[in-house]
CSV table of C-alpha atoms and ligand atoms in Angstrom, one decimal:
chain,number,residue,atom,x,y,z
A,1,MET,CA,31.0,39.5,-38.4
A,2,LYS,CA,27.2,39.3,-38.4
A,3,THR,CA,25.9,38.9,-34.8
A,4,THR,CA,22.2,38.4,-35.4
A,5,LEU,CA,20.7,35.3,-34.0
A,6,SER,CA,20.1,33.1,-37.0
A,7,LEU,CA,18.4,30.1,-35.6
A,8,THR,CA,15.0,30.3,-37.4
A,9,ASN,CA,14.2,26.8,-38.5
A,10,ARG,CA,17.6,25.4,-37.7
A,11,HIS,CA,17.7,21.8,-36.6
A,12,ILE,CA,19.6,21.6,-33.3
A,13,VAL,CA,20.4,18.3,-31.6
A,14,VAL,CA,20.9,19.1,-27.9
A,15,GLY,CA,22.9,16.5,-26.0
A,16,VAL,CA,22.5,16.4,-22.3
A,17,CYS,CA,25.0,14.5,-20.0
A,18,GLY,CA,24.8,13.6,-16.4
A,19,GLY,CA,26.0,16.6,-14.4
A,20,ILE,CA,24.2,18.9,-12.0
A,21,ALA,CA,24.1,21.6,-14.7
A,22,ALA,CA,21.6,19.3,-16.6
A,23,TYR,CA,18.9,21.2,-14.8
A,24,LYS,CA,19.8,24.3,-16.9
A,25,SER,CA,19.2,22.3,-20.1
A,26,ALA,CA,15.5,22.8,-19.7
A,27,GLU,CA,16.0,26.6,-20.0
A,28,LEU,CA,18.4,26.1,-22.9
A,29,VAL,CA,15.9,24.1,-24.9
A,30,ARG,CA,13.2,26.7,-24.1
A,31,LEU,CA,15.5,29.5,-25.4
A,32,LEU,CA,16.5,27.7,-28.5
A,33,ARG,CA,12.8,27.1,-29.4
A,34,ALA,CA,12.1,30.8,-28.6
A,35,ALA,CA,14.9,31.7,-31.1
A,36,GLY,CA,13.1,29.8,-33.8
A,37,ALA,CA,15.1,26.5,-33.7
A,38,GLU,CA,13.7,23.0,-34.0
A,39,VAL,CA,15.2,20.9,-31.2
A,40,ARG,CA,15.6,17.2,-30.7
A,41,VAL,CA,17.1,16.1,-27.3
A,42,VAL,CA,19.4,13.2,-26.7
A,43,MET,CA,20.1,12.3,-23.1
A,44,THR,CA,22.8,10.0,-21.7
A,45,ALA,CA,21.7,7.5,-19.1
A,46,ALA,CA,23.3,9.5,-16.3
A,47,ALA,CA,21.5,12.7,-17.4
A,48,GLN,CA,18.2,11.1,-16.7
A,49,SER,CA,19.1,11.0,-13.0
A,50,PHE,CA,19.3,14.8,-12.9
A,51,ILE,CA,16.4,15.8,-15.1
A,52,THR,CA,13.5,13.8,-16.6
A,53,PRO,CA,13.1,13.1,-20.3
A,54,LEU,CA,9.5,14.3,-19.8
A,55,THR,CA,10.6,17.8,-19.0
A,56,LEU,CA,12.8,18.1,-22.1
A,57,GLN,CA,10.1,16.3,-24.2
A,58,THR,CA,7.6,18.9,-23.2
A,59,LEU,CA,9.9,21.9,-23.9
A,60,SER,CA,11.2,20.5,-27.2
A,61,THR,CA,7.8,19.2,-28.2
A,62,HIS,CA,9.4,15.9,-29.3
A,63,ARG,CA,10.1,12.6,-27.7
A,64,VAL,CA,13.5,12.6,-26.1
A,65,HIS,CA,16.1,10.1,-27.5
A,66,THR,CA,17.8,8.0,-24.9
A,67,ASP,CA,18.7,4.6,-26.3
A,68,LEU,CA,21.0,3.4,-29.1
A,69,LEU,CA,19.5,-0.1,-29.3
A,70,ASP,CA,15.8,0.6,-28.8
A,71,ALA,CA,14.1,-0.9,-31.8
A,72,GLU,CA,11.0,1.2,-31.4
A,73,ALA,CA,12.9,4.5,-31.1
A,74,GLU,CA,15.2,3.6,-34.0
A,75,GLN,CA,12.1,3.1,-36.1
A,76,ALA,CA,10.8,6.6,-35.4
A,77,MET,CA,14.1,8.4,-35.9
A,78,GLY,CA,17.2,6.3,-35.9
A,79,HIS,CA,20.7,7.5,-34.9
A,80,ILE,CA,21.8,8.0,-38.5
A,81,GLU,CA,18.6,10.0,-39.3
A,82,LEU,CA,19.1,12.1,-36.2
A,83,ALA,CA,22.7,12.7,-37.1
A,84,ARG,CA,21.7,13.7,-40.7
A,85,TRP,CA,18.8,15.8,-39.4
A,86,ALA,CA,21.1,18.0,-37.3
A,87,ASP,CA,22.2,21.4,-38.6
A,88,ALA,CA,24.2,21.7,-35.4
A,89,ILE,CA,24.9,19.6,-32.3
A,90,LEU,CA,25.2,21.3,-28.9
A,91,ILE,CA,26.2,19.2,-25.9
A,92,ALA,CA,25.3,21.0,-22.7
A,93,PRO,CA,26.3,20.1,-20.1
A,94,ALA,CA,29.3,18.1,-21.5
A,95,THR,CA,30.8,16.0,-18.8
A,96,ALA,CA,34.5,14.9,-18.6
A,97,ASN,CA,33.3,11.4,-19.4
A,98,THR,CA,31.5,12.3,-22.6
A,99,LEU,CA,34.3,14.7,-23.7
A,100,ALA,CA,36.8,11.8,-23.2
A,101,ARG,CA,34.6,9.4,-25.2
A,102,LEU,CA,34.1,11.9,-28.0
A,103,ALA,CA,37.8,12.8,-28.1
A,104,ASN,CA,38.5,9.1,-28.7
A,105,GLY,CA,35.8,8.4,-31.2
A,106,LEU,CA,33.9,6.0,-28.9
A,107,CYS,CA,30.3,5.4,-29.9
A,108,ASP,CA,28.9,3.2,-27.2
A,109,ASP,CA,25.7,5.2,-26.5
A,110,LEU,CA,23.3,7.2,-28.6
A,111,LEU,CA,24.8,10.6,-28.0
A,112,SER,CA,28.4,9.6,-28.9
A,113,THR,CA,27.1,7.7,-31.9
A,114,VAL,CA,25.0,10.6,-33.3
A,115,CYS,CA,28.1,12.9,-32.9
A,116,LEU,CA,30.4,10.4,-34.7
A,117,ALA,CA,27.8,9.9,-37.5
A,118,SER,CA,27.2,13.6,-38.2
A,119,ARG,CA,29.0,16.2,-40.4
A,120,ALA,CA,27.1,19.1,-38.7
A,121,PRO,CA,29.0,21.8,-36.8
A,122,PHE,CA,29.4,20.9,-33.2
A,123,MET,CA,29.7,22.7,-29.9
A,124,VAL,CA,30.2,21.5,-26.3
A,125,ALA,CA,29.6,23.3,-23.0
A,126,PRO,CA,31.8,21.6,-20.5
A,127,ALA,CA,30.6,21.4,-16.9
A,128,MET,CA,32.5,19.6,-14.1
A,129,ASN,CA,34.4,20.0,-10.9
A,130,GLN,CA,37.4,22.3,-11.3
A,131,VAL,CA,40.0,19.6,-10.6
A,132,MET,CA,38.5,17.4,-13.2
A,133,TRP,CA,38.5,20.3,-15.7
A,134,GLU,CA,42.1,21.1,-15.0
A,135,ASN,CA,43.3,17.5,-15.2
A,136,ARG,CA,45.8,17.0,-18.0
A,137,VAL,CA,43.7,14.2,-19.5
A,138,THR,CA,40.7,16.4,-19.8
A,139,GLN,CA,42.8,19.3,-21.3
A,140,GLU,CA,44.3,16.9,-23.8
A,141,ASN,CA,40.8,15.7,-24.8
A,142,ILE,CA,39.7,19.3,-25.2
A,143,ALA,CA,42.7,20.0,-27.4
A,144,ARG,CA,41.9,17.0,-29.6
A,145,LEU,CA,38.3,18.2,-30.0
A,146,GLU,CA,39.4,21.7,-30.8
A,147,ALA,CA,41.7,20.4,-33.4
A,148,ARG,CA,38.6,18.8,-35.0
A,149,GLU,CA,36.9,22.2,-35.1
A,150,VAL,CA,34.6,21.4,-32.2
A,151,LEU,CA,33.7,24.7,-30.6
A,152,ILE,CA,34.4,24.7,-26.8
A,153,ALA,CA,32.0,27.1,-25.1
A,154,GLY,CA,33.2,27.8,-21.5
A,155,PRO,CA,33.4,26.6,-18.9
A,156,GLY,CA,32.8,29.6,-16.7
A,157,VAL,CA,34.7,30.3,-13.4
A,158,GLY,CA,32.8,30.6,-10.1
A,159,GLU,CA,31.1,28.8,-7.3
A,160,GLN,CA,30.6,25.1,-8.0
A,161,ALA,CA,27.9,22.8,-6.9
A,162,CYS,CA,30.5,20.7,-5.0
A,163,GLY,CA,31.3,23.8,-2.9
A,164,GLU,CA,34.6,24.5,-4.6
A,165,PHE,CA,35.5,27.7,-6.6
A,166,GLY,CA,37.1,27.6,-10.0
A,167,PRO,CA,36.7,26.8,-13.7
A,168,GLY,CA,34.0,24.2,-14.5
A,169,ARG,CA,30.6,26.0,-14.5
A,170,MET,CA,28.5,25.5,-17.5
A,171,LEU,CA,27.9,28.8,-19.4
A,172,GLU,CA,24.4,30.2,-18.9
A,173,PRO,CA,21.8,29.1,-21.5
A,174,GLU,CA,21.6,32.7,-22.9
A,175,GLN,CA,25.3,32.7,-23.6
A,176,LEU,CA,25.1,29.3,-25.2
A,177,VAL,CA,22.3,30.3,-27.5
A,178,ALA,CA,24.3,33.4,-28.6
A,179,THR,CA,27.4,31.4,-29.1
A,180,LEU,CA,25.6,28.7,-31.1
A,181,SER,CA,24.8,31.1,-33.9
A,182,SER,CA,28.5,31.7,-34.5
A,183,LEU,CA,28.7,28.0,-35.6
A,184,PHE,CA,26.7,28.9,-38.6
A,185,LEU,CA,28.1,32.3,-39.4
A,186,SER,CA,31.4,33.1,-41.2
A,187,GLU,CA,32.9,35.7,-43.4
A,188,ARG,CA,34.0,33.4,-46.2
A,189,LEU,CA,31.9,35.3,-48.7
A,190,ALA,CA,31.8,38.7,-46.9
A,191,GLY,CA,31.5,41.6,-49.3
A,192,LEU,CA,30.4,39.4,-52.3
A,193,SER,CA,27.1,39.4,-54.1
A,194,VAL,CA,25.7,35.9,-54.8
A,195,LEU,CA,22.8,35.3,-57.2
A,196,ILE,CA,20.9,32.0,-56.9
A,197,THR,CA,18.0,30.5,-58.8
A,198,ALA,CA,15.8,27.9,-57.2
A,199,GLY,CA,12.6,26.0,-57.7
A,200,PRO,CA,10.6,24.9,-60.7
A,201,THR,CA,9.3,27.1,-63.5
A,202,ARG,CA,5.7,27.1,-64.8
A,203,GLU,CA,5.2,27.2,-68.5
A,204,ALA,CA,1.6,28.4,-69.3
A,205,LEU,CA,-0.6,26.5,-71.8
A,206,ASP,CA,-3.7,28.8,-71.3
A,207,PRO,CA,-4.9,31.0,-68.4
A,208,VAL,CA,-5.5,28.0,-66.0
A,209,ARG,CA,-3.0,25.3,-67.1
A,210,TYR,CA,0.7,25.0,-67.1
A,211,LEU,CA,3.6,22.5,-67.4
A,212,THR,CA,6.1,22.2,-64.6
A,213,ASN,CA,8.2,19.6,-62.7
A,214,HIS,CA,8.7,18.2,-59.2
A,215,SER,CA,11.3,20.6,-58.0
A,216,SER,CA,10.6,21.8,-54.4
A,217,GLY,CA,13.3,24.5,-54.4
A,218,LYS,CA,14.8,23.1,-51.2
A,219,MET,CA,18.4,22.8,-52.5
A,220,GLY,CA,18.5,26.3,-53.9
A,221,TYR,CA,17.0,27.8,-50.7
A,222,ALA,CA,19.5,25.9,-48.7
A,223,VAL,CA,22.4,27.3,-50.8
A,224,ALA,CA,20.9,30.8,-50.4
A,225,LEU,CA,20.9,30.4,-46.6
A,226,ALA,CA,24.4,29.0,-46.6
A,227,ALA,CA,25.7,31.9,-48.7
A,228,ALA,CA,24.0,34.4,-46.4
A,229,ASP,CA,25.5,32.6,-43.4
A,230,ALA,CA,28.9,33.0,-45.1
A,231,GLY,CA,28.4,36.8,-45.1
A,232,ALA,CA,27.3,37.3,-48.8
A,233,ASP,CA,24.7,39.7,-50.1
A,234,VAL,CA,22.3,37.1,-51.5
A,235,THR,CA,19.6,37.5,-54.1
A,236,LEU,CA,17.4,34.4,-54.7
A,237,ILE,CA,15.4,34.3,-57.9
A,238,SER,CA,12.7,31.7,-57.2
A,239,GLY,CA,10.1,29.9,-59.2
A,240,PRO,CA,6.9,29.0,-57.3
A,241,THR,CA,7.6,27.1,-54.1
A,242,HIS,CA,6.0,26.7,-50.6
A,243,LEU,CA,9.3,27.6,-48.8
A,244,ALA,CA,9.9,30.6,-46.5
A,245,VAL,CA,12.5,33.1,-47.5
A,246,PRO,CA,15.7,32.2,-45.6
A,247,PRO,CA,16.8,34.9,-43.1
A,248,GLY,CA,19.1,37.5,-44.6
A,249,VAL,CA,18.1,36.6,-48.2
A,250,ARG,CA,16.4,38.9,-50.8
A,251,ARG,CA,13.9,36.8,-52.8
A,252,LEU,CA,12.5,37.8,-56.1
A,253,ASP,CA,9.6,35.7,-57.4
A,254,VAL,CA,9.2,34.6,-61.0
A,255,VAL,CA,6.9,32.1,-62.7
A,256,SER,CA,8.2,31.1,-66.1
A,257,ALA,CA,11.7,30.3,-67.5
A,258,SER,CA,11.5,33.5,-69.6
A,259,ASP,CA,10.8,35.7,-66.5
A,260,MET,CA,13.6,33.9,-64.7
A,261,HIS,CA,16.0,34.5,-67.6
A,262,GLU,CA,15.1,38.2,-67.8
A,263,LEU,CA,15.6,38.8,-64.1
A,264,VAL,CA,18.8,36.8,-63.8
A,265,MET,CA,20.4,38.7,-66.7
A,266,ALA,CA,19.4,42.0,-65.0
A,267,HIS,CA,21.4,41.0,-61.9
A,268,ALA,CA,24.2,38.8,-63.2
A,269,SER,CA,26.7,41.5,-64.1
A,270,ASP,CA,26.5,42.9,-60.5
A,271,SER,CA,27.1,39.4,-59.0
A,272,ASP,CA,30.4,37.8,-58.1
A,273,ILE,CA,28.9,34.3,-57.9
A,274,PHE,CA,25.9,32.7,-59.7
A,275,VAL,CA,24.5,29.4,-58.6
A,276,ALA,CA,21.8,27.9,-60.8
A,277,ALA,CA,19.9,25.5,-58.7
A,278,ALA,CA,16.5,26.0,-60.4
A,279,ALA,CA,15.0,23.2,-62.4
A,280,VAL,CA,14.2,25.4,-65.3
A,281,ALA,CA,11.8,24.0,-68.0
A,282,ASP,CA,13.8,23.4,-71.2
A,283,TYR,CA,10.8,23.9,-73.4
A,284,ARG,CA,7.6,26.0,-73.2
A,285,PRO,CA,4.4,25.8,-75.3
A,286,GLY,CA,4.9,27.5,-78.6
A,287,SER,CA,1.8,29.6,-78.1
A,288,VAL,CA,-0.2,30.4,-75.0
A,289,ALA,CA,-4.0,30.4,-75.5
A,290,THR,CA,-5.7,33.6,-74.3
A,291,GLN,CA,-8.8,31.6,-73.2
A,292,LYS,CA,-9.2,28.3,-71.3
A,293,GLN,CA,-9.0,25.5,-73.9
A,294,LYS,CA,-12.2,23.4,-74.0
A,295,LYS,CA,-12.0,19.7,-74.1
A,296,GLY,CA,-13.6,18.0,-77.1
A,297,ALA,CA,-11.0,16.6,-79.5
A,298,SER,CA,-9.8,13.0,-78.8
A,299,HIS,CA,-6.2,14.2,-78.8
A,300,VAL,CA,-4.3,17.4,-78.9
A,301,GLU,CA,-0.8,18.1,-80.1
A,302,LEU,CA,1.5,20.4,-78.4
A,303,LYS,CA,4.3,22.3,-80.1
A,304,MET,CA,7.1,23.3,-77.8
A,305,VAL,CA,9.9,25.7,-78.2
A,306,ARG,CA,13.3,25.9,-76.5
A,307,ASN,CA,13.8,28.1,-73.5
A,308,VAL,CA,17.1,30.0,-73.1
A,309,ASP,CA,19.6,28.1,-71.1
A,310,ILE,CA,20.0,30.6,-68.3
A,311,VAL,CA,23.2,29.3,-66.7
A,312,ALA,CA,24.9,29.0,-70.0
A,313,ALA,CA,23.8,32.6,-70.9
A,314,VAL,CA,25.3,33.9,-67.6
A,315,ALA,CA,28.5,31.9,-68.0
A,316,GLY,CA,28.9,33.3,-71.6
A,317,SER,CA,28.3,36.9,-70.6
A,318,THR,CA,31.0,39.5,-69.9
A,319,PRO,CA,32.0,40.0,-67.1
A,320,ALA,CA,30.8,36.5,-66.1
A,321,PRO,CA,30.4,35.8,-62.4
A,322,PHE,CA,31.9,32.6,-61.0
A,323,THR,CA,29.2,30.3,-62.3
A,324,VAL,CA,28.0,27.0,-60.7
A,325,GLY,CA,25.4,24.8,-62.3
A,326,PHE,CA,23.5,21.7,-61.2
A,327,ALA,CA,23.0,18.5,-63.1
A,328,ALA,CA,20.6,15.6,-62.4
A,329,GLU,CA,21.7,12.5,-64.2
A,330,THR,CA,20.5,8.9,-64.4
A,331,GLU,CA,23.8,7.3,-65.4
A,332,ASN,CA,27.5,8.0,-66.1
A,333,LEU,CA,27.4,10.8,-63.6
A,334,ALA,CA,31.0,12.0,-63.9
A,335,THR,CA,31.2,11.9,-67.7
A,336,HIS,CA,27.9,13.6,-68.3
A,337,ALA,CA,28.5,16.2,-65.6
A,338,GLN,CA,31.9,17.2,-66.8
A,339,ASP,CA,30.6,17.3,-70.4
A,340,LYS,CA,27.8,19.6,-69.3
A,341,ARG,CA,30.2,21.8,-67.3
A,342,ARG,CA,32.4,22.3,-70.4
A,343,ALA,CA,29.6,22.7,-72.8
A,344,LYS,CA,28.1,25.5,-70.7
A,345,SER,CA,31.5,27.0,-69.7
A,346,LEU,CA,30.7,26.6,-66.0
A,347,ASP,CA,33.3,27.0,-63.3
A,348,MET,CA,31.8,24.2,-61.3
A,349,ILE,CA,28.9,21.7,-61.5
A,350,ALA,CA,27.1,19.9,-58.7
A,351,ALA,CA,25.7,16.7,-60.0
A,352,ASN,CA,23.5,14.0,-58.4
A,353,LEU,CA,22.1,10.7,-59.5
A,354,VAL,CA,18.3,10.7,-59.8
A,355,GLY,CA,16.2,7.6,-59.9
A,356,ALA,CA,18.5,5.9,-57.4
A,357,ASP,CA,17.7,5.9,-53.6
A,358,GLN,CA,20.1,8.8,-53.3
A,359,GLY,CA,17.7,11.7,-52.5
A,360,GLY,CA,17.0,14.4,-55.1
A,361,PHE,CA,13.7,16.1,-55.9
A,362,LEU,CA,11.3,16.9,-53.0
A,363,VAL,CA,13.2,15.0,-50.3
A,364,ASP,CA,15.3,16.7,-47.5
A,365,ASP,CA,18.5,14.7,-48.1
A,366,ASN,CA,20.7,14.5,-51.1
A,367,ALA,CA,24.2,13.5,-52.2
A,368,LEU,CA,26.4,15.5,-54.7
A,369,GLU,CA,29.4,15.0,-56.8
A,370,VAL,CA,31.0,18.4,-57.5
A,371,PHE,CA,33.3,18.8,-60.5
A,372,TRP,CA,35.5,21.6,-61.7
A,373,GLU,CA,38.4,21.8,-64.2
A,374,GLY,CA,40.8,19.1,-63.2
A,375,GLY,CA,39.1,18.3,-59.9
A,376,HIS,CA,36.3,16.6,-58.1
A,377,LYS,CA,34.8,16.1,-54.6
A,378,SER,CA,32.1,13.8,-53.3
A,379,LEU,CA,29.6,15.2,-50.8
A,380,PRO,CA,27.9,12.1,-49.5
A,381,LEU,CA,24.3,11.8,-48.5
A,382,ALA,CA,23.4,14.5,-46.0
A,383,SER,CA,20.6,17.0,-45.4
A,384,LYS,CA,20.4,19.6,-48.1
A,385,THR,CA,21.3,22.2,-45.5
A,386,CYS,CA,24.5,20.4,-44.6
A,387,LEU,CA,25.3,19.8,-48.3
A,388,ALA,CA,24.6,23.5,-49.1
A,389,ARG,CA,27.1,24.6,-46.4
A,390,GLU,CA,29.7,22.2,-47.8
A,391,LEU,CA,29.0,23.3,-51.4
A,392,ILE,CA,29.3,27.0,-50.4
A,393,GLY,CA,32.6,26.1,-48.7
A,394,LEU,CA,33.9,24.6,-51.9
A,395,ILE,CA,32.6,27.6,-54.0
A,396,ALA,CA,34.2,30.1,-51.7
A,397,GLY,CA,37.6,28.2,-51.8
A,398,HIS,CA,37.6,28.1,-55.6
A,399,TYR,CA,36.3,31.7,-56.0
A,400,HIS,CA,39.1,33.1,-53.8
A,401,ALA,CA,41.7,30.9,-55.4
A,402,ARG,CA,40.7,32.2,-58.8
A,403,SER,CA,40.7,35.8,-57.6
A,404,ALA,CA,44.1,35.4,-56.1
A,405,ALA,CA,45.6,33.8,-59.3
B,1,LIG,O1,21.2,21.0,-69.2
B,1,LIG,P1,20.5,20.8,-67.9
B,1,LIG,O2,19.1,21.3,-67.9
B,1,LIG,O3,20.6,19.4,-67.4
B,1,LIG,O4,21.4,21.6,-66.9
B,1,LIG,C1,21.0,21.9,-65.6
B,1,LIG,C2,21.6,23.2,-65.1
B,1,LIG,O5,21.2,24.2,-66.0
B,1,LIG,C3,21.0,23.6,-63.8
B,1,LIG,O6,22.0,24.4,-63.1
B,1,LIG,C4,19.8,24.5,-64.2
B,1,LIG,O7,19.5,25.5,-63.2
B,1,LIG,C5,20.4,25.2,-65.5
B,1,LIG,N1,19.4,25.5,-66.5
B,1,LIG,C6,19.2,26.9,-66.8
B,1,LIG,N2,18.3,27.2,-67.8
B,1,LIG,C7,17.6,26.3,-68.5
B,1,LIG,C8,17.8,24.9,-68.2
B,1,LIG,C9,18.7,24.6,-67.2
B,1,LIG,O8,19.8,27.7,-66.2
B,1,LIG,N3,16.8,26.7,-69.4
């Protein structure tokens, strides 16, 4: 299991409840930021009696979220946006009261609502008097949360603020930060090589001009990060983007579709899984002028020639990796996506509607419909990071099922 701290650029919602350990949340937020995470803090009403929002605002460098029904706060970043923004939620300290409300699906304040509205992985650091911790009701609530894959960190055993000795101390902030990275890391793709394309391509017209598209590369980069988190050896072949290389990922830069094709084919036979997330230009100018073309004529005609379909070429090669394509469609999503999957002999295709208010190019959120032979799964609107993790989960499941068959 990888143990490196992988919090660079991760979006962490820190929930703070009303217990004396709330004073340690300040150090927790500071450490998360120092580990590279972006932090948004949500405080319950009781938490604000122990530590001021201003302290956590200063350390997180963002306004602290406290109210569910505050029109102004909702306008800035509402509870659904906050839930979607989160790559992980960490509640520290988590009181018996908040644990009970979460275990029962209550959503009567901002923190519980954000938790209920998010698909992000989720960790709680209980902190309470030892009798409250050992109470059967609390233990039943903890068991219910564990059954829903909530990671329970602690509590530690020791001196308590109430003068008693026993289990109920919140784990130290350093321990919580170290444990948080295990929320992201798994071994689902350990030992496997994953090749991914991302971003747009540029098709040159002359030395200064080119044709391209609006792809930001965000989806492909998120898939690369999710694959690295799952323990894979990841190579990302990227067209021009402004994005940073995700931690643990090897990036190779290309410009044109032809460059991308050449580099992908050089790596494909050594890869177990290929995910084609790049928005590759289908056509390129038939000839590239060696000098900058001068204006003068009232119109010019451009002759374009077809680029190689990279994902189809990989799927048709021997031995072919488990191959996943993307499809952006404006209508009849299921029919067009499944037709495209069959035509290109793909194992899986992740399709999204474009032109609707559904996310897509340039934005941080998206929704995907994933198809394979005889099956389908909807991944509803979420951050591209969250979707990428879910997509990698699906790919890993299908890859291993195929290998076992
Ligand atoms: O056929 P269409 O371009 O809609 O298919 C999109 C899928 O094909 C994406 O996965 C994209 O990365 C891939 N593709 C490719 N090479 C091309 C064009 C598209 O790999 N020349």
